[in-house]
PDB file of C-alpha atoms in Angstrom:
ATOM      1  CA  UNK A  28      95.257  12.298  47.927  1.00 54.00           C
ATOM      2  CA  UNK A  29      93.225   9.576  46.215  1.00 53.00           C
ATOM      3  CA  UNK A  30      95.422   9.796  43.111  1.00 52.00           C
ATOM      4  CA  UNK A  31      98.602   9.518  45.211  1.00 56.00           C
ATOM      5  CA  UNK A  32      97.229   6.403  46.920  1.00 54.00           C
ATOM      6  CA  UNK A  33      96.276   4.878  43.574  1.00 60.00           C
ATOM      7  CA  UNK A  34      99.731   5.698  42.194  1.00 60.00           C
ATOM      8  CA  UNK A  35     101.464   3.973  45.108  1.00 59.00           C
ATOM      9  CA  UNK A  36      99.192   0.956  44.754  1.00 59.00           C
ATOM     10  CA  UNK A  37      99.916   0.758  41.024  1.00 62.00           C
ATOM     11  CA  UNK A  38     103.647   0.886  41.657  1.00 56.00           C
ATOM     12  CA  UNK A  39     103.397  -1.888  44.262  1.00 60.00           C
ATOM     13  CA  UNK A  40     101.369  -3.983  41.805  1.00 60.00           C
ATOM     14  CA  UNK A  41     104.020  -3.477  39.098  1.00 57.00           C
ATOM     15  CA  UNK A  42     106.851  -4.480  41.471  1.00 52.00           C
ATOM     16  CA  UNK A  43     104.924  -7.552  42.638  1.00 61.00           C
ATOM     17  CA  UNK A  44     104.235  -8.513  39.023  1.00 60.00           C
ATOM     18  CA  UNK A  45     107.906  -8.224  38.098  1.00 54.00           C
ATOM     19  CA  UNK A  46     108.883 -10.497  41.005  1.00 58.00           C
ATOM     20  CA  UNK A  47     106.214 -12.999  39.939  1.00 58.00           C
ATOM     21  CA  UNK A  48     107.451 -12.982  36.334  1.00 52.00           C
ATOM     22  CA  UNK A  49     111.074 -13.438  37.483  1.00 54.00           C
ATOM     23  CA  UNK A  50     110.109 -16.341  39.752  1.00 60.00           C
ATOM     24  CA  UNK A  51     108.120 -17.958  36.936  1.00 58.00           C
ATOM     25  CA  UNK A  52     110.978 -17.541  34.475  1.00 55.00           C
ATOM     26  CA  UNK A  53     113.372 -19.244  36.900  1.00 66.00           C
ATOM     27  CA  UNK A  54     111.031 -22.143  37.720  1.00 72.00           C
ATOM     28  CA  UNK A  55     109.412 -22.897  34.370  1.00 89.00           C
ATOM     29  CA  UNK A  56     110.346 -25.969  32.304  1.00 93.00           C
ATOM     30  CA  UNK A  57     111.757 -25.059  28.865  1.00 93.00           C
ATOM     31  CA  UNK A  58     110.275 -26.813  25.824  1.00 95.00           C
ATOM     32  CA  UNK A  59     112.381 -27.294  22.667  1.00 92.00           C
ATOM     33  CA  UNK A  60     112.032 -28.883  19.259  1.00 93.00           C
ATOM     34  CA  UNK A  61     114.493 -30.674  16.948  1.00 94.00           C
ATOM     35  CA  UNK A  62     117.211 -28.761  15.082  1.00 92.00           C
ATOM     36  CA  UNK A  63     118.675 -29.157  11.596  1.00 91.00           C
ATOM     37  CA  UNK A  64     122.227 -27.911  11.145  1.00 90.00           C
ATOM     38  CA  UNK A  65     124.982 -28.624   8.632  1.00 90.00           C
ATOM     39  CA  UNK A  66     124.825 -30.751   5.460  1.00 93.00           C
ATOM     40  CA  UNK A  67     122.751 -33.911   5.411  1.00 95.00           C
ATOM     41  CA  UNK A  68     124.487 -37.245   5.918  1.00 96.00           C
ATOM     42  CA  UNK A  69     123.073 -40.390   4.341  1.00 97.00           C
ATOM     43  CA  UNK A  70     124.372 -43.929   4.337  1.00 97.00           C
ATOM     44  CA  UNK A  71     122.779 -47.230   3.504  1.00 96.00           C
ATOM     45  CA  UNK A  72     123.738 -50.861   3.448  1.00 95.00           C
ATOM     46  CA  UNK A  73     122.319 -54.316   3.504  1.00 96.00           C
ATOM     47  CA  UNK A  74     122.563 -54.780   7.286  1.00 96.00           C
ATOM     48  CA  UNK A  75     124.340 -51.649   8.670  1.00 97.00           C
ATOM     49  CA  UNK A  76     124.499 -47.884   8.096  1.00 97.00           C
ATOM     50  CA  UNK A  77     126.708 -45.211   9.726  1.00 97.00           C
ATOM     51  CA  UNK A  78     126.676 -41.401   9.683  1.00 96.00           C
ATOM     52  CA  UNK A  79     129.057 -38.983  11.368  1.00 96.00           C
ATOM     53  CA  UNK A  80     128.219 -35.998  13.536  1.00 95.00           C
ATOM     54  CA  UNK A  81     130.339 -33.294  15.199  1.00 94.00           C
ATOM     55  CA  UNK A  82     128.968 -31.854  18.448  1.00 94.00           C
ATOM     56  CA  UNK A  83     130.160 -28.335  19.162  1.00 94.00           C
ATOM     57  CA  UNK A  84     130.027 -26.418  22.447  1.00 95.00           C
ATOM     58  CA  UNK A  85     130.886 -22.752  21.879  1.00 96.00           C
ATOM     59  CA  UNK A  86     131.333 -20.572  24.953  1.00 95.00           C
ATOM     60  CA  UNK A  87     132.269 -16.924  25.185  1.00 96.00           C
ATOM     61  CA  UNK A  88     135.455 -16.032  27.012  1.00 95.00           C
ATOM     62  CA  UNK A  89     134.336 -15.203  30.539  1.00 97.00           C
ATOM     63  CA  UNK A  90     135.894 -13.849  33.721  1.00 97.00           C
ATOM     64  CA  UNK A  91     133.751 -12.845  36.697  1.00 98.00           C
ATOM     65  CA  UNK A  92     133.849 -11.994  40.404  1.00 98.00           C
ATOM     66  CA  UNK A  93     131.086 -12.154  43.017  1.00 98.00           C
ATOM     67  CA  UNK A  94     131.584 -10.118  46.196  1.00 97.00           C
ATOM     68  CA  UNK A  95     128.709  -9.778  48.670  1.00 94.00           C
ATOM     69  CA  UNK A  96     130.804  -8.086  51.382  1.00 96.00           C
ATOM     70  CA  UNK A  97     131.343  -4.644  49.914  1.00 97.00           C
ATOM     71  CA  UNK A  98     131.889  -3.158  53.383  1.00 96.00           C
ATOM     72  CA  UNK A  99     134.177  -4.947  55.855  1.00 97.00           C
ATOM     73  CA  UNK A 100     133.917  -3.339  59.295  1.00 95.00           C
ATOM     74  CA  UNK A 101     136.274  -3.816  62.232  1.00 94.00           C
ATOM     75  CA  UNK A 102     134.099  -2.304  64.984  1.00 91.00           C
ATOM     76  CA  UNK A 103     136.111  -2.283  68.208  1.00 90.00           C
ATOM     77  CA  UNK A 104     133.758  -0.206  70.358  1.00 85.00           C
ATOM     78  CA  UNK A 105     132.917  -3.377  72.303  1.00 79.00           C
ATOM     79  CA  UNK A 106     136.485  -3.372  73.604  1.00 81.00           C
ATOM     80  CA  UNK A 107     135.665  -0.069  75.304  1.00 69.00           C
ATOM     81  CA  UNK A 108     132.594  -1.383  77.073  1.00 57.00           C
ATOM     82  CA  UNK A 109     130.122  -0.498  74.320  1.00 54.00           C
ATOM     83  CA  UNK A 110     128.102  -2.872  72.171  1.00 48.00           C
ATOM     84  CA  UNK A 111     127.847  -6.328  73.761  1.00 44.00           C
ATOM     85  CA  UNK A 112     127.590  -6.722  77.558  1.00 43.00           C
ATOM     86  CA  UNK A 113     130.951  -6.700  79.249  1.00 43.00           C
ATOM     87  CA  UNK A 114     132.598 -10.097  79.617  1.00 48.00           C
ATOM     88  CA  UNK A 115     136.081 -11.581  79.669  1.00 50.00           C
ATOM     89  CA  UNK A 116     135.769 -11.722  75.877  1.00 55.00           C
ATOM     90  CA  UNK A 117     133.899  -8.572  74.740  1.00 56.00           C
ATOM     91  CA  UNK A 118     133.912  -9.602  71.080  1.00 60.00           C
ATOM     92  CA  UNK A 119     132.483 -13.055  71.801  1.00 58.00           C
ATOM     93  CA  UNK A 120     129.117 -11.857  70.514  1.00 64.00           C
ATOM     94  CA  UNK A 121     130.592 -11.407  67.036  1.00 78.00           C
ATOM     95  CA  UNK A 122     131.914 -14.680  65.613  1.00 83.00           C
ATOM     96  CA  UNK A 123     133.284 -12.898  62.538  1.00 90.00           C
ATOM     97  CA  UNK A 124     136.145 -11.035  64.280  1.00 92.00           C
ATOM     98  CA  UNK A 125     139.065 -11.972  66.527  1.00 92.00           C
ATOM     99  CA  UNK A 126     141.605  -9.630  68.157  1.00 93.00           C
ATOM    100  CA  UNK A 127     144.852 -10.920  69.669  1.00 94.00           C
ATOM    101  CA  UNK A 128     147.948  -9.311  71.128  1.00 93.00           C
ATOM    102  CA  UNK A 129     150.906  -8.964  68.804  1.00 94.00           C
ATOM    103  CA  UNK A 130     153.795 -11.152  69.849  1.00 89.00           C
ATOM    104  CA  UNK A 131     156.290  -8.540  68.695  1.00 90.00           C
ATOM    105  CA  UNK A 132     157.309  -6.881  65.448  1.00 94.00           C
ATOM    106  CA  UNK A 133     156.055  -8.066  62.050  1.00 96.00           C
ATOM    107  CA  UNK A 134     157.818 -11.243  60.947  1.00 96.00           C
ATOM    108  CA  UNK A 135     158.659 -11.361  57.238  1.00 97.00           C
ATOM    109  CA  UNK A 136     159.795 -14.033  54.813  1.00 95.00           C
ATOM    110  CA  UNK A 137     160.848 -13.458  51.184  1.00 96.00           C
ATOM    111  CA  UNK A 138     158.987 -15.934  48.968  1.00 93.00           C
ATOM    112  CA  UNK A 139     159.987 -17.449  45.628  1.00 93.00           C
ATOM    113  CA  UNK A 140     158.528 -16.930  42.163  1.00 93.00           C
ATOM    114  CA  UNK A 141     155.704 -19.384  42.852  1.00 92.00           C
ATOM    115  CA  UNK A 142     154.358 -16.721  45.226  1.00 93.00           C
ATOM    116  CA  UNK A 143     155.103 -13.878  42.785  1.00 94.00           C
ATOM    117  CA  UNK A 144     158.346 -13.108  44.675  1.00 94.00           C
ATOM    118  CA  UNK A 145     156.310 -11.295  47.306  1.00 95.00           C
ATOM    119  CA  UNK A 146     157.051 -11.046  51.018  1.00 96.00           C
ATOM    120  CA  UNK A 147     154.980 -13.025  53.498  1.00 96.00           C
ATOM    121  CA  UNK A 148     154.141 -11.174  56.698  1.00 97.00           C
ATOM    122  CA  UNK A 149     153.000 -12.368  60.127  1.00 97.00           C
ATOM    123  CA  UNK A 150     151.379  -9.169  61.488  1.00 97.00           C
ATOM    124  CA  UNK A 151     152.927  -8.531  64.874  1.00 96.00           C
ATOM    125  CA  UNK A 152     154.036 -12.162  64.855  1.00 96.00           C
ATOM    126  CA  UNK A 153     150.413 -13.358  64.777  1.00 96.00           C
ATOM    127  CA  UNK A 154     149.057 -15.800  62.218  1.00 95.00           C
ATOM    128  CA  UNK A 155     146.070 -17.991  61.427  1.00 94.00           C
ATOM    129  CA  UNK A 156     145.621 -21.743  61.313  1.00 91.00           C
ATOM    130  CA  UNK A 157     143.182 -23.573  59.079  1.00 87.00           C
ATOM    131  CA  UNK A 158     140.175 -25.327  60.582  1.00 85.00           C
ATOM    132  CA  UNK A 159     137.090 -26.582  58.767  1.00 87.00           C
ATOM    133  CA  UNK A 160     136.262 -24.483  55.710  1.00 91.00           C
ATOM    134  CA  UNK A 161     135.646 -21.598  55.951  1.00 93.00           C
ATOM    135  CA  UNK A 162     136.771 -21.204  59.582  1.00 92.00           C
ATOM    136  CA  UNK A 163     140.247 -20.226  60.779  1.00 93.00           C
ATOM    137  CA  UNK A 164     141.835 -19.996  64.231  1.00 93.00           C
ATOM    138  CA  UNK A 165     143.920 -16.946  65.181  1.00 94.00           C
ATOM    139  CA  UNK A 166     147.199 -17.471  67.046  1.00 94.00           C
ATOM    140  CA  UNK A 167     148.692 -14.571  68.980  1.00 93.00           C
ATOM    141  CA  UNK A 168     149.716 -13.392  72.436  1.00 89.00           C
ATOM    142  CA  UNK A 169     146.265 -13.744  73.985  1.00 88.00           C
ATOM    143  CA  UNK A 170     142.822 -12.261  73.414  1.00 90.00           C
ATOM    144  CA  UNK A 171     142.525  -8.473  73.674  1.00 90.00           C
ATOM    145  CA  UNK A 172     139.685  -7.390  75.988  1.00 83.00           C
ATOM    146  CA  UNK A 173     140.135  -3.629  76.370  1.00 86.00           C
ATOM    147  CA  UNK A 174     140.951  -0.509  74.382  1.00 89.00           C
ATOM    148  CA  UNK A 175     143.412   1.016  74.880  1.00 88.00           C
ATOM    149  CA  UNK A 176     144.991  -2.370  75.544  1.00 88.00           C
ATOM    150  CA  UNK A 177     145.787  -3.084  79.181  1.00 85.00           C
ATOM    151  CA  UNK A 178     145.283  -5.993  81.564  1.00 83.00           C
ATOM    152  CA  UNK A 179     145.405  -6.064  85.346  1.00 82.00           C
ATOM    153  CA  UNK A 180     146.120  -9.388  87.018  1.00 82.00           C
ATOM    154  CA  UNK A 181     144.369 -10.925  90.004  1.00 86.00           C
ATOM    155  CA  UNK A 182     147.064  -9.371  92.217  1.00 88.00           C
ATOM    156  CA  UNK A 183     146.063  -5.910  91.039  1.00 86.00           C
ATOM    157  CA  UNK A 184     149.289  -5.415  89.104  1.00 88.00           C
ATOM    158  CA  UNK A 185     149.770  -4.656  85.405  1.00 84.00           C
ATOM    159  CA  UNK A 186     150.332  -7.752  83.280  1.00 84.00           C
ATOM    160  CA  UNK A 187     153.597  -7.268  81.413  1.00 83.00           C
ATOM    161  CA  UNK A 188     153.093  -6.710  77.689  1.00 79.00           C
ATOM    162  CA  UNK A 189     149.361  -5.997  77.917  1.00 82.00           C
ATOM    163  CA  UNK A 190     149.850  -2.449  76.629  1.00 86.00           C
ATOM    164  CA  UNK A 191     151.308  -3.682  73.340  1.00 87.00           C
ATOM    165  CA  UNK A 192     149.970  -3.557  69.812  1.00 91.00           C
ATOM    166  CA  UNK A 193     147.236  -5.967  68.808  1.00 95.00           C
ATOM    167  CA  UNK A 194     145.911  -7.411  65.549  1.00 96.00           C
ATOM    168  CA  UNK A 195     142.307  -8.034  64.514  1.00 96.00           C
ATOM    169  CA  UNK A 196     141.247 -10.537  61.844  1.00 96.00           C
ATOM    170  CA  UNK A 197     138.122 -10.858  59.678  1.00 96.00           C
ATOM    171  CA  UNK A 198     137.343 -13.040  56.648  1.00 97.00           C
ATOM    172  CA  UNK A 199     134.858 -13.175  53.795  1.00 97.00           C
ATOM    173  CA  UNK A 200     134.245 -15.302  50.689  1.00 97.00           C
ATOM    174  CA  UNK A 201     135.014 -13.959  47.209  1.00 98.00           C
ATOM    175  CA  UNK A 202     133.796 -16.176  44.359  1.00 97.00           C
ATOM    176  CA  UNK A 203     135.826 -16.436  41.146  1.00 97.00           C
ATOM    177  CA  UNK A 204     134.856 -17.583  37.660  1.00 97.00           C
ATOM    178  CA  UNK A 205     137.215 -18.092  34.739  1.00 97.00           C
ATOM    179  CA  UNK A 206     137.043 -20.433  31.739  1.00 96.00           C
ATOM    180  CA  UNK A 207     140.577 -19.543  30.663  1.00 96.00           C
ATOM    181  CA  UNK A 208     143.705 -21.666  31.137  1.00 94.00           C
ATOM    182  CA  UNK A 209     145.183 -19.393  33.818  1.00 95.00           C
ATOM    183  CA  UNK A 210     144.031 -16.527  36.003  1.00 96.00           C
ATOM    184  CA  UNK A 211     145.449 -14.114  38.550  1.00 96.00           C
ATOM    185  CA  UNK A 212     143.586 -12.615  41.521  1.00 97.00           C
ATOM    186  CA  UNK A 213     144.983  -9.337  42.836  1.00 97.00           C
ATOM    187  CA  UNK A 214     144.046  -6.821  45.519  1.00 98.00           C
ATOM    188  CA  UNK A 215     144.876  -3.190  44.878  1.00 98.00           C
ATOM    189  CA  UNK A 216     144.629  -0.479  47.508  1.00 98.00           C
ATOM    190  CA  UNK A 217     144.017   3.131  46.547  1.00 97.00           C
ATOM    191  CA  UNK A 218     142.476   5.016  49.440  1.00 96.00           C
ATOM    192  CA  UNK A 219     140.048   7.723  48.416  1.00 93.00           C
ATOM    193  CA  UNK A 220     140.983  11.292  49.221  1.00 82.00           C
ATOM    194  CA  UNK A 221     138.085  12.059  51.549  1.00 82.00           C
ATOM    195  CA  UNK A 222     137.469  13.060  55.141  1.00 88.00           C
ATOM    196  CA  UNK A 223     138.390   9.641  56.527  1.00 93.00           C
ATOM    197  CA  UNK A 224     141.984   8.879  57.567  1.00 94.00           C
ATOM    198  CA  UNK A 225     143.608   5.780  56.079  1.00 95.00           C
ATOM    199  CA  UNK A 226     144.028   2.547  58.025  1.00 96.00           C
ATOM    200  CA  UNK A 227     147.723   2.454  58.863  1.00 95.00           C
ATOM    201  CA  UNK A 228     148.512  -1.275  58.879  1.00 97.00           C
ATOM    202  CA  UNK A 229     146.466  -3.587  56.648  1.00 98.00           C
ATOM    203  CA  UNK A 230     147.275  -7.180  55.616  1.00 98.00           C
ATOM    204  CA  UNK A 231     145.571  -9.596  53.213  1.00 98.00           C
ATOM    205  CA  UNK A 232     145.672 -13.136  51.812  1.00 96.00           C
ATOM    206  CA  UNK A 233     143.442 -15.481  49.794  1.00 95.00           C
ATOM    207  CA  UNK A 234     142.733 -19.224  50.085  1.00 94.00           C
ATOM    208  CA  UNK A 235     140.589 -21.153  47.602  1.00 93.00           C
ATOM    209  CA  UNK A 236     138.372 -23.894  49.011  1.00 93.00           C
ATOM    210  CA  UNK A 237     139.980 -26.300  46.513  1.00 89.00           C
ATOM    211  CA  UNK A 238     143.415 -25.842  48.131  1.00 86.00           C
ATOM    212  CA  UNK A 239     142.421 -24.974  51.713  1.00 85.00           C
ATOM    213  CA  UNK A 240     144.440 -26.776  54.330  1.00 75.00           C
ATOM    214  CA  UNK A 241     147.723 -25.098  55.297  1.00 71.00           C
ATOM    215  CA  UNK A 242     148.522 -22.341  57.765  1.00 63.00           C
ATOM    216  CA  UNK A 243     149.769 -19.213  56.047  1.00 72.00           C
ATOM    217  CA  UNK A 244     150.959 -15.680  56.486  1.00 87.00           C
ATOM    218  CA  UNK A 245     149.569 -12.618  54.760  1.00 96.00           C
ATOM    219  CA  UNK A 246     150.869  -9.758  52.610  1.00 97.00           C
ATOM    220  CA  UNK A 247     151.048  -6.195  53.841  1.00 98.00           C
ATOM    221  CA  UNK A 248     148.900  -3.852  51.756  1.00 98.00           C
ATOM    222  CA  UNK A 249     149.820  -0.183  52.173  1.00 96.00           C
ATOM    223  CA  UNK A 250     148.050   2.557  50.246  1.00 96.00           C
ATOM    224  CA  UNK A 251     148.970   2.431  46.545  1.00 96.00           C
ATOM    225  CA  UNK A 252     150.145  -1.202  46.639  1.00 97.00           C
ATOM    226  CA  UNK A 253     148.924  -4.281  44.752  1.00 98.00           C
ATOM    227  CA  UNK A 254     149.303  -7.911  45.867  1.00 97.00           C
ATOM    228  CA  UNK A 255     148.733 -11.273  44.147  1.00 97.00           C
ATOM    229  CA  UNK A 256     146.522 -13.382  46.412  1.00 95.00           C
ATOM    230  CA  UNK A 257     146.858 -16.869  44.857  1.00 94.00           C
ATOM    231  CA  UNK A 258     150.168 -18.702  44.198  1.00 92.00           C
ATOM    232  CA  UNK A 259     151.037 -19.511  40.583  1.00 92.00           C
ATOM    233  CA  UNK A 260     150.710 -23.261  41.051  1.00 89.00           C
ATOM    234  CA  UNK A 261     147.089 -22.836  42.183  1.00 90.00           C
ATOM    235  CA  UNK A 262     145.789 -20.253  39.706  1.00 91.00           C
ATOM    236  CA  UNK A 263     144.944 -22.505  36.776  1.00 90.00           C
ATOM    237  CA  UNK A 264     141.504 -22.919  35.261  1.00 86.00           C
ATOM    238  CA  UNK A 265     138.787 -23.267  34.316  1.00 94.00           C
ATOM    239  CA  UNK A 266     137.708 -22.638  37.893  1.00 94.00           C
ATOM    240  CA  UNK A 267     135.065 -25.338  37.519  1.00 92.00           C
ATOM    241  CA  UNK A 268     137.865 -27.927  37.345  1.00 91.00           C
ATOM    242  CA  UNK A 269     139.038 -27.019  40.849  1.00 89.00           C
ATOM    243  CA  UNK A 270     135.727 -27.885  42.501  1.00 90.00           C
ATOM    244  CA  UNK A 271     135.485 -31.469  41.212  1.00 90.00           C
ATOM    245  CA  UNK A 272     137.319 -33.061  44.155  1.00 85.00           C
ATOM    246  CA  UNK A 273     134.763 -35.116  46.158  1.00 88.00           C
ATOM    247  CA  UNK A 274     136.664 -34.239  49.354  1.00 86.00           C
ATOM    248  CA  UNK A 275     135.736 -30.568  49.077  1.00 89.00           C
ATOM    249  CA  UNK A 276     133.208 -29.007  51.479  1.00 89.00           C
ATOM    250  CA  UNK A 277     129.645 -29.313  50.255  1.00 89.00           C
ATOM    251  CA  UNK A 278     129.324 -25.532  49.905  1.00 88.00           C
ATOM    252  CA  UNK A 279     132.105 -25.548  47.283  1.00 91.00           C
ATOM    253  CA  UNK A 280     130.746 -28.355  45.102  1.00 90.00           C
ATOM    254  CA  UNK A 281     128.432 -28.479  42.102  1.00 90.00           C
ATOM    255  CA  UNK A 282     129.241 -25.069  40.680  1.00 91.00           C
ATOM    256  CA  UNK A 283     131.726 -23.573  38.269  1.00 94.00           C
ATOM    257  CA  UNK A 284     132.499 -20.651  40.571  1.00 96.00           C
ATOM    258  CA  UNK A 285     135.454 -21.093  42.937  1.00 96.00           C
ATOM    259  CA  UNK A 286     134.986 -19.969  46.556  1.00 96.00           C
ATOM    260  CA  UNK A 287     137.990 -18.083  47.896  1.00 96.00           C
ATOM    261  CA  UNK A 288     138.347 -17.149  51.564  1.00 96.00           C
ATOM    262  CA  UNK A 289     139.937 -13.715  51.840  1.00 97.00           C
ATOM    263  CA  UNK A 290     141.637 -13.028  55.181  1.00 97.00           C
ATOM    264  CA  UNK A 291     142.110  -9.378  56.177  1.00 98.00           C
ATOM    265  CA  UNK A 292     143.986  -8.213  59.271  1.00 98.00           C
ATOM    266  CA  UNK A 293     144.591  -4.777  60.791  1.00 97.00           C
ATOM    267  CA  UNK A 294     147.290  -3.991  63.342  1.00 96.00           C
ATOM    268  CA  UNK A 295     146.063  -1.446  65.863  1.00 93.00           C
ATOM    269  CA  UNK A 296     148.779   1.060  66.652  1.00 87.00           C
ATOM    270  CA  UNK A 297     148.236   4.790  66.188  1.00 86.00           C
ATOM    271  CA  UNK A 298     145.079   4.950  64.090  1.00 91.00           C
ATOM    272  CA  UNK A 299     142.795   7.857  64.968  1.00 91.00           C
ATOM    273  CA  UNK A 300     139.538   7.532  66.881  1.00 92.00           C
ATOM    274  CA  UNK A 301     136.371   7.176  64.832  1.00 92.00           C
ATOM    275  CA  UNK A 302     136.280   5.738  61.335  1.00 94.00           C
ATOM    276  CA  UNK A 303     139.465   4.918  59.431  1.00 95.00           C
ATOM    277  CA  UNK A 304     139.263   3.482  55.917  1.00 96.00           C
ATOM    278  CA  UNK A 305     141.053   1.551  53.209  1.00 97.00           C
ATOM    279  CA  UNK A 306     139.634   1.281  49.688  1.00 97.00           C
ATOM    280  CA  UNK A 307     140.378  -1.998  47.899  1.00 98.00           C
ATOM    281  CA  UNK A 308     139.757  -3.275  44.381  1.00 98.00           C
ATOM    282  CA  UNK A 309     139.833  -7.006  43.601  1.00 98.00           C
ATOM    283  CA  UNK A 310     140.688  -7.928  40.003  1.00 98.00           C
ATOM    284  CA  UNK A 311     140.591 -11.325  38.324  1.00 98.00           C
ATOM    285  CA  UNK A 312     142.710 -11.351  35.158  1.00 97.00           C
ATOM    286  CA  UNK A 313     142.505 -14.339  32.790  1.00 96.00           C
ATOM    287  CA  UNK A 314     144.933 -15.520  30.107  1.00 94.00           C
ATOM    288  CA  UNK A 315     145.775 -18.564  27.964  1.00 93.00           C
ATOM    289  CA  UNK A 316     149.416 -18.617  29.095  1.00 93.00           C
ATOM    290  CA  UNK A 317     150.835 -18.719  32.599  1.00 90.00           C
ATOM    291  CA  UNK A 318     151.520 -15.287  34.030  1.00 88.00           C
ATOM    292  CA  UNK A 319     155.067 -14.143  34.575  1.00 77.00           C
ATOM    293  CA  UNK A 320     156.192 -12.160  37.577  1.00 54.00           C
ATOM    294  CA  UNK A 321     155.496  -8.480  36.915  1.00 45.00           C
ATOM    295  CA  UNK A 322     158.300  -6.040  37.513  1.00 35.00           C
TER     296      UNK A 322
END
């Protein structure tokens, strides 16, 4: 027993020491000395002398993604009286999700090559409007407050249309880094073959903080599909160039990573009870030439 206690204490001491070393390494002030590189240069004159120097900055080619939301959960149990206390807006306790009634069928619009010739979709006729980064407002046929969806008016009668489909929205920030001339951010869906059924209707879109400001639709993302999230006229780099605008939100400034707000929506129709899943992979591809539209 004594040896087990000593072993645990030793392990804790090692972990604490590693944290202390890491903190010291991050906070310490580096000390350097002079360098000598290349051939010597000498000049002399009666009242003036000049020598030439070339300063080189050599960087490796780099492309990177930072995602801290590896699980995105649409938990709608509150709509069935579970979770938060019942109110006229059961999801009000969660400021990261909004559910609204679909206005009708999906509305689609074929886009040009600038948008990779993809099709924009308003899920159930709903859409989002831009507010202050990184917040968006969801526009639909009214807030959904029960599951299955139904509303009874003050007169005790069913409100027409309250049994319709509804759409829920969530967002998260994906940070991009590229020091190439161009880059392309894609989302690919390949649901794993496991015990969980697939989410039937999933939609997605991306908005960088450097170009945030316009209302937009999304792209449908069925299983096996891939979608380009950033238009061609906005996917140029290095990403550090896009965060130089002094008008940008403070959270986007002073870094070479580019914050991108990913909007994900699900249309609730005939998904099964319990947990349904979609498995997504985000890929940032960099190149020195502008990407063409893949076939």
